[in-house]
Coordinates of C-alpha atoms in Angstrom, one line a residue:
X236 CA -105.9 -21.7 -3.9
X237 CA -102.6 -20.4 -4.8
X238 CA -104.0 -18.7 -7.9
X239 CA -106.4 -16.8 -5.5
X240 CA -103.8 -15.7 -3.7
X241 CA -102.1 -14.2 -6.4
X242 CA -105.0 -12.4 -7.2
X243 CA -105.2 -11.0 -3.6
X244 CA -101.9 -9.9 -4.2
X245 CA -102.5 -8.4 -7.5
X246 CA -105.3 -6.0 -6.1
X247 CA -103.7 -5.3 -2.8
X248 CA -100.6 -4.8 -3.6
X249 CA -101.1 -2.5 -6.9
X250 CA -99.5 -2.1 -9.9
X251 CA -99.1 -5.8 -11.5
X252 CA -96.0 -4.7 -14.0
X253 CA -93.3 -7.2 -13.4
X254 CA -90.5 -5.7 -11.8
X255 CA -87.4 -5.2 -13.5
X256 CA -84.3 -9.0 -13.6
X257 CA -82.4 -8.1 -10.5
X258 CA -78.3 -9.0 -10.8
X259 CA -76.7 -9.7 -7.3
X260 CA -72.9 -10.3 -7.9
X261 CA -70.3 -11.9 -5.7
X262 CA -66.7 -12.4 -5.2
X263 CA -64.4 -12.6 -6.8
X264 CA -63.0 -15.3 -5.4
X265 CA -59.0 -16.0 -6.0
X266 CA -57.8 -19.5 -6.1
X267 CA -54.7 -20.9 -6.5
X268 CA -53.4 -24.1 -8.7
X269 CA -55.5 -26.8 -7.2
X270 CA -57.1 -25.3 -4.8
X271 CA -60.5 -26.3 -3.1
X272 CA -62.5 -24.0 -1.2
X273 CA -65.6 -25.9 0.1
X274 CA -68.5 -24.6 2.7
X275 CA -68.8 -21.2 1.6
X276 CA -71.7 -19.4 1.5
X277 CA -73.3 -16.4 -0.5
X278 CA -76.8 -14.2 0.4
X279 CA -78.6 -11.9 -0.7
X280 CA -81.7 -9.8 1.1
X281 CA -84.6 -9.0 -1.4
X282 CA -86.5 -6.6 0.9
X283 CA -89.3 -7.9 -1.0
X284 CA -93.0 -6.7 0.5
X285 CA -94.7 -8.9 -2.4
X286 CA -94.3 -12.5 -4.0
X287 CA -91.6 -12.7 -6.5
X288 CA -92.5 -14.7 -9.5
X289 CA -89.5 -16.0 -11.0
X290 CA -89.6 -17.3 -14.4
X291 CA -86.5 -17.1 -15.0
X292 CA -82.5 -17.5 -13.2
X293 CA -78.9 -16.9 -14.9
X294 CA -75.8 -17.8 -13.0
X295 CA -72.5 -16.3 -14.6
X296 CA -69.2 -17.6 -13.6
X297 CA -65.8 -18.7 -14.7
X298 CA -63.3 -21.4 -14.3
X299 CA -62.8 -22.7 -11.2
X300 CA -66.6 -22.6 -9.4
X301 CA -67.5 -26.0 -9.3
X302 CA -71.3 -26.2 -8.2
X303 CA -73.5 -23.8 -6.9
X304 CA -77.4 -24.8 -5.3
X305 CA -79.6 -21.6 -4.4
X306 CA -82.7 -21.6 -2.2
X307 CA -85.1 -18.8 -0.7
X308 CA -85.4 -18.6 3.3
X309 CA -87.2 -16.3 5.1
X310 CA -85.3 -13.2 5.9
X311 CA -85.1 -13.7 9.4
X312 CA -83.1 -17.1 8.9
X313 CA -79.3 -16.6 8.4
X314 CA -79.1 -13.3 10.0
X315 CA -75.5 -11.1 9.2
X316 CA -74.2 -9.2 6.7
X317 CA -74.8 -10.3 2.7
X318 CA -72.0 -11.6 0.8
X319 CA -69.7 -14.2 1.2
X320 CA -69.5 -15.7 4.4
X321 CA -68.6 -19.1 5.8
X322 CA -71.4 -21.5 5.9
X323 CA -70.6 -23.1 9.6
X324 CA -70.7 -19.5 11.3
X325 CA -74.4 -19.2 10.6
X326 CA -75.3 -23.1 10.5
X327 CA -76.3 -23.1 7.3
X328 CA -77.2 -26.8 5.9
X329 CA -79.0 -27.8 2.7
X330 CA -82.0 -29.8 4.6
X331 CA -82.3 -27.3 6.6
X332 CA -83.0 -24.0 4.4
X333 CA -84.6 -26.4 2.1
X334 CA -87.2 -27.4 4.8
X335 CA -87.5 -23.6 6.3
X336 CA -87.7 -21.9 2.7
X337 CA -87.1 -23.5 -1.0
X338 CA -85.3 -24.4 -4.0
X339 CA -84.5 -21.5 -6.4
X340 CA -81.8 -22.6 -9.0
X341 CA -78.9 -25.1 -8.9
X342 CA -75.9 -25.0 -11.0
X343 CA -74.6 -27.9 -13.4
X344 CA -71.0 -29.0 -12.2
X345 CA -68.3 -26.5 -13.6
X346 CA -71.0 -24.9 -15.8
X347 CA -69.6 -20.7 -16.3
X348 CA -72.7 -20.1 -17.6
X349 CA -76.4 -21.2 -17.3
X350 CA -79.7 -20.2 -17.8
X351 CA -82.9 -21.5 -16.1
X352 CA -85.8 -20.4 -17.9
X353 CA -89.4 -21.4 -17.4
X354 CA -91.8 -21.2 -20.4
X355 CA -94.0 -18.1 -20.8
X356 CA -96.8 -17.6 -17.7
X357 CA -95.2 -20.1 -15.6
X358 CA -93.1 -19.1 -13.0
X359 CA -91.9 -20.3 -8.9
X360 CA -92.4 -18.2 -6.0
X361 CA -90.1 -16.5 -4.0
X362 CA -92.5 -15.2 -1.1
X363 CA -92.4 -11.5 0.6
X364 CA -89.8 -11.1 3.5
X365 CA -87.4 -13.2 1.8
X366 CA -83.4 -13.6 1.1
X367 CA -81.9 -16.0 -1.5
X368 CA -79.0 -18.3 -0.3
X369 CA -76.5 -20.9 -1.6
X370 CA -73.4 -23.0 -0.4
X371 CA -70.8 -23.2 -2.6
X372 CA -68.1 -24.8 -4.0
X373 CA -65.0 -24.1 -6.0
X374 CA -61.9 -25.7 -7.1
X375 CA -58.9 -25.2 -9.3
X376 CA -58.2 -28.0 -12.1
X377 CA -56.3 -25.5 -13.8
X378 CA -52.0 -25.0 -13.8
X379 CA -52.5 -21.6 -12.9
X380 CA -54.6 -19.5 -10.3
X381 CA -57.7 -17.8 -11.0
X382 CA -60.4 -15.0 -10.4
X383 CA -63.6 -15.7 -10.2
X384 CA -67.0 -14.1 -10.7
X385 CA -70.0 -14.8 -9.4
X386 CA -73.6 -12.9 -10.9
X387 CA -77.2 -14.4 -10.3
X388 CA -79.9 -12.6 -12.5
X389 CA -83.1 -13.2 -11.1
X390 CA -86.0 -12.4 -13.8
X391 CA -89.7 -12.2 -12.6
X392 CA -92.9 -11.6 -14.6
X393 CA -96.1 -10.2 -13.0
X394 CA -98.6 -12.8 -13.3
X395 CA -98.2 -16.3 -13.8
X396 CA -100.5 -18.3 -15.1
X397 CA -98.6 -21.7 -14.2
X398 CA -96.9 -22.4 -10.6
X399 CA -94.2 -24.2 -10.7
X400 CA -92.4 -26.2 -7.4
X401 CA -89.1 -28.3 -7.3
X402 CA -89.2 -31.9 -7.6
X403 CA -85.7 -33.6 -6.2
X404 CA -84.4 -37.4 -6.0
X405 CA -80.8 -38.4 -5.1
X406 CA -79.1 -41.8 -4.6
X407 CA -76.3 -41.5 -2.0
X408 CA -75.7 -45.3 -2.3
X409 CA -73.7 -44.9 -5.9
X410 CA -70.6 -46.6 -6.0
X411 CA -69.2 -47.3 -9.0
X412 CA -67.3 -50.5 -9.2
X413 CA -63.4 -50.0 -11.4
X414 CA -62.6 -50.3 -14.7
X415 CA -66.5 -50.5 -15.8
X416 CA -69.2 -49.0 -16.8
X417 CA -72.1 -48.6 -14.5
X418 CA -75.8 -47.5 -13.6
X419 CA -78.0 -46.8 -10.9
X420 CA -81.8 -46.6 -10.9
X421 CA -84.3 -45.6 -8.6
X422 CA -88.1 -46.6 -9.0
X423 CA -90.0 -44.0 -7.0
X424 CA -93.8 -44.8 -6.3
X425 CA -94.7 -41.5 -6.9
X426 CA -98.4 -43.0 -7.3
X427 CA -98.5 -44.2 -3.4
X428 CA -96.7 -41.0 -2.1
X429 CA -99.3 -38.7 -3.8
X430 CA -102.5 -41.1 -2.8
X431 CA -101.0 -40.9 0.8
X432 CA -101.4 -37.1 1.0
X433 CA -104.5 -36.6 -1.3
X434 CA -106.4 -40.2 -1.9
X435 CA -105.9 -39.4 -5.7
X436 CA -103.5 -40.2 -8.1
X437 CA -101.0 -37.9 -9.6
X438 CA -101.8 -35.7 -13.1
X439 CA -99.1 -33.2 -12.3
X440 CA -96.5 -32.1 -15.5
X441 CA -92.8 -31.8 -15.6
X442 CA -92.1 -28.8 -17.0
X443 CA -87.9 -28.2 -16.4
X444 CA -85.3 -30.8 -15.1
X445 CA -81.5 -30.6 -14.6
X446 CA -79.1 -33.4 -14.0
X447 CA -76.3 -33.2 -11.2
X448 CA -72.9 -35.5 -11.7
X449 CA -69.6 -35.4 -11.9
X450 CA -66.3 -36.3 -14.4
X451 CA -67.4 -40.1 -14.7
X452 CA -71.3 -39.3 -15.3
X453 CA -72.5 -40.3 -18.8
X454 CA -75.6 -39.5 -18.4
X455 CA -78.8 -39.1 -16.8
X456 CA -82.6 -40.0 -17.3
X457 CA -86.3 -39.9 -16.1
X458 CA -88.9 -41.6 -17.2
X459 CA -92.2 -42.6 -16.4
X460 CA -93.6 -45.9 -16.0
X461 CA -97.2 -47.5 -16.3
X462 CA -98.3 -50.3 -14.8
X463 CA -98.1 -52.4 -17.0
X464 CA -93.8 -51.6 -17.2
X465 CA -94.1 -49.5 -20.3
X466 CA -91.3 -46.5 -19.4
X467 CA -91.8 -43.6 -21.1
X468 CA -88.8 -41.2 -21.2
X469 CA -89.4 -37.2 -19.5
X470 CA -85.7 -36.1 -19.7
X471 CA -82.2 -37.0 -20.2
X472 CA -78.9 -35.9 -20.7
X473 CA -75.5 -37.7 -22.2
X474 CA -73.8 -33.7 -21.9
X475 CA -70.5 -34.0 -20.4
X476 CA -69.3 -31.6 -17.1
X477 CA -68.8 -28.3 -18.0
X478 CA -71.8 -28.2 -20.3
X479 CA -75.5 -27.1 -19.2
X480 CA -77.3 -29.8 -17.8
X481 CA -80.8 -28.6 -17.6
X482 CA -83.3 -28.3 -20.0
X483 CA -86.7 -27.4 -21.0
X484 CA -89.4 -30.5 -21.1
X485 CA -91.6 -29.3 -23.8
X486 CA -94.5 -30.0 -24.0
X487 CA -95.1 -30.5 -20.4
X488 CA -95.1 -34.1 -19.5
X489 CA -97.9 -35.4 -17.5
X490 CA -97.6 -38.1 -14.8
X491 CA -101.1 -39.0 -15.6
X492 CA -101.5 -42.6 -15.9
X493 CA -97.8 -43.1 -14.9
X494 CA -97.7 -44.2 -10.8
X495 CA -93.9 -45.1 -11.5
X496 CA -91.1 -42.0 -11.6
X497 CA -87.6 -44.3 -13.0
X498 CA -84.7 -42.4 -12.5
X499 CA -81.0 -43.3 -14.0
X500 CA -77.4 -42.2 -13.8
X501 CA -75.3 -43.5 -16.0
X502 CA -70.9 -43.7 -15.3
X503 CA -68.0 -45.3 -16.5
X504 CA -65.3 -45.6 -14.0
X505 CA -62.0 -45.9 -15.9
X506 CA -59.7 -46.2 -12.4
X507 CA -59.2 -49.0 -10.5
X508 CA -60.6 -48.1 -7.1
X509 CA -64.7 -47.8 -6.6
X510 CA -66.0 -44.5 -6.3
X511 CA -68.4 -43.4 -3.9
X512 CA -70.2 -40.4 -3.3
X513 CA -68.7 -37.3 -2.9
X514 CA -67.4 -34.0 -3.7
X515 CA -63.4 -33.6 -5.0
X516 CA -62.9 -37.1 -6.3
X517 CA -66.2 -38.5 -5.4
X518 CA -69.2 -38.9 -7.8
X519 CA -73.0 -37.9 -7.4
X520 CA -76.4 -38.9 -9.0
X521 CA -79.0 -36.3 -8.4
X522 CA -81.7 -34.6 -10.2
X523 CA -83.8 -31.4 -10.0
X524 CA -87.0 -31.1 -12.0
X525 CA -89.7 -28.1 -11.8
X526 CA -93.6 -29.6 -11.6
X527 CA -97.3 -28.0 -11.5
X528 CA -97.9 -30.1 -8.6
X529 CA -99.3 -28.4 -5.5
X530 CA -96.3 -30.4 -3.5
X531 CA -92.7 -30.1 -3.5
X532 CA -91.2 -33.5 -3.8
X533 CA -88.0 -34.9 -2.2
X534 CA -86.4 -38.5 -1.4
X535 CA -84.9 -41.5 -3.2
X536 CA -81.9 -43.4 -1.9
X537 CA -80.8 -41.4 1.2
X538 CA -77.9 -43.8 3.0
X539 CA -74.9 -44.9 1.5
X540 CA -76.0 -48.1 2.5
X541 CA -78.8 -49.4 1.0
X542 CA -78.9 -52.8 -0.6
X543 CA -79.9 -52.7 -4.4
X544 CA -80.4 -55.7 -6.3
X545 CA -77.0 -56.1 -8.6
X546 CA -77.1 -57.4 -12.1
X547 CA -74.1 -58.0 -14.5
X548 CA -75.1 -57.2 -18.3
X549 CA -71.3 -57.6 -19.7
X550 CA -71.6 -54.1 -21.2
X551 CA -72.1 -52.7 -17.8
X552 CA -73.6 -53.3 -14.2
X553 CA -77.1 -52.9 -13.0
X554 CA -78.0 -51.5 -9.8
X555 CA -81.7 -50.8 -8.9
X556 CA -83.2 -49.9 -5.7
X557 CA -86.9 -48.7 -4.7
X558 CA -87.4 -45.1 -3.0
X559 CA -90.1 -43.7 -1.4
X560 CA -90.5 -40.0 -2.3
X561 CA -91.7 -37.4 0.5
X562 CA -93.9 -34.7 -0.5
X563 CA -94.8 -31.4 1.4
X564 CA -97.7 -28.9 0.6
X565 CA -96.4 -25.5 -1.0
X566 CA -98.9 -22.5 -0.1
X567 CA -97.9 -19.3 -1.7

């Protein structure tokens, strides 16, 4: 159905050239040694009549922006001027724009630089009447005080052959115990969840992924499971903060056959107080992946406190818990 509708599009709106990467620019933004400046928000109005097919974001930064996670909400949402402005003011939230519009792009922690490409023909929608939207974070590590830019280049091509929508799981139940290493797994019955809303079982691919977590990550992974326990890894990561965090999954990996989604963040916690989930000195264990499926996908652990079941393997703890994933029909 959402093909046809492109088509629609195609032959009602004209010309199907893609239009040219679009650069909206921010900032900058001075900080000071050490400072923090959370609950900031940027937007930017596309005055777009026509989907946008994105295949393709850059985010360009420097020193001193932390994180960054961009969605699309319908223009009328968020109403004022574009720009900087403070997040509170206009009540933005991340379930909230996330439920009224969708994911875009999301930054890896203290990456400057970072491109999110798709592979040729496959591309997310942005649809008409939209503005693009992100809360922000920055701070300071540094002995000095900076200036810092902020560009988003937005590339879209004219006609996908592949959709793609956001897949996302986070454990806010992480707490890392002192002095040790540590990991925390979800297994998500992605199986049930699809079966729920269609009565079939999932053959959807993974196309893209990026990992979200902080000074003490090691590492994240996703894999796949079969019934019979087999795991299967889709993506990981053992990059350190700062670097990219994303990547391509190529080929596509298909959930065919697969009703288990395993996902794993790995830490080592060399202080002696546990660390919880937060932003400044806090930790996170998230994930963002890019799918074919006709559903956009959201859930995992969701209170900080949920019971897992704990195991100690000498080299590091165990904690795994079960999630039940939430999906919600796209239509473009």
């Amino acid at each position: 159905m959402r093909r046809l509708l492109y088509m629609s599009c195609v032959v009602a709106c004209g010309d199907p050239s893609p239009p040219a990467p679009q650069t909206f620019e921010f900032g900058p933004y001075m900080l000071a040694q050490g400072q923090e400046i959370n609950g900031q928000c940027v937007s930017a109005t596309l005055n777009n009549e026509a989907p946008i097919y994105v295949n393709a974001v850059e985010l360009t930064t420097g020193p001193g922006f932390h994180h960054s996670n961009w969605f699309w909400v319908p223009d009328h949402m968020l109403g004022g001027p574009d720009g900087t402005w403070r997040c509170d003011d206009r009540g933005y939230d991340e379930a909230t724009v996330g439920l009224a519009g969708g994911v875009l792009f999301a930054q890896s922690t203290q990456s400057t630089h970072e491109v999110q490409a798709f592979p040729d023909g496959a591309a997310t929608v942005i649809p008409p009447h939209s503005r693009i939207v992100a809360g922000t974070h920055l701070l300071n590590l540094g002995d000095q005080p900076v200036s810092v830019p902020l560009a988003l280049t937005v590339t879209p091509i004219a006609e996908p052959s592949t959709i793609l929508t956001p897949t996302s799981l986070v454990n806010y139940s992480i707490a890392l115990p002192p002095g040790r290493k540590s990991r925390f797994t979800m297994d998500c019955d992605m199986d049930k969840a699809q079966r729920n809303l269609t009565g079939s079982a999932p053959t959807y691919s993974f196309y893209y992924a990026l990992a979200h977590y902080h000074e003490h990550g090691r590492g994240l992974s996703i894999e796949a499971v079969s019934g019979d326990g087999a795991a299967t890894t889709i993506f990981s990561t053992t990059n350190a903060v700062g670097d990219a965090l994303g990547g391509l999954i190529a080929p596509a990996f298909s959930l065919a056959g697969y009703p288990t989604l395993r996902f794993s963040c790995d830490f080592e916690n060399l202080t002696m107080n546990t660390i919880t989930w937060g932003l400044r000195n806090g930790e996170m264990c998230t994930f963002l992946a890019w799918t074919d499926s006709e559903y956009t996908w959201t859930g995992g652990v969701l209170t900080r406190d949920e019971v897992p079941t704990v195991t100690d393997l000498g080299t590091h703890v165990e904690f795994v818990y079960r999630c039940s994933p939430t999906g919600k029909l796209v239509e473009n």
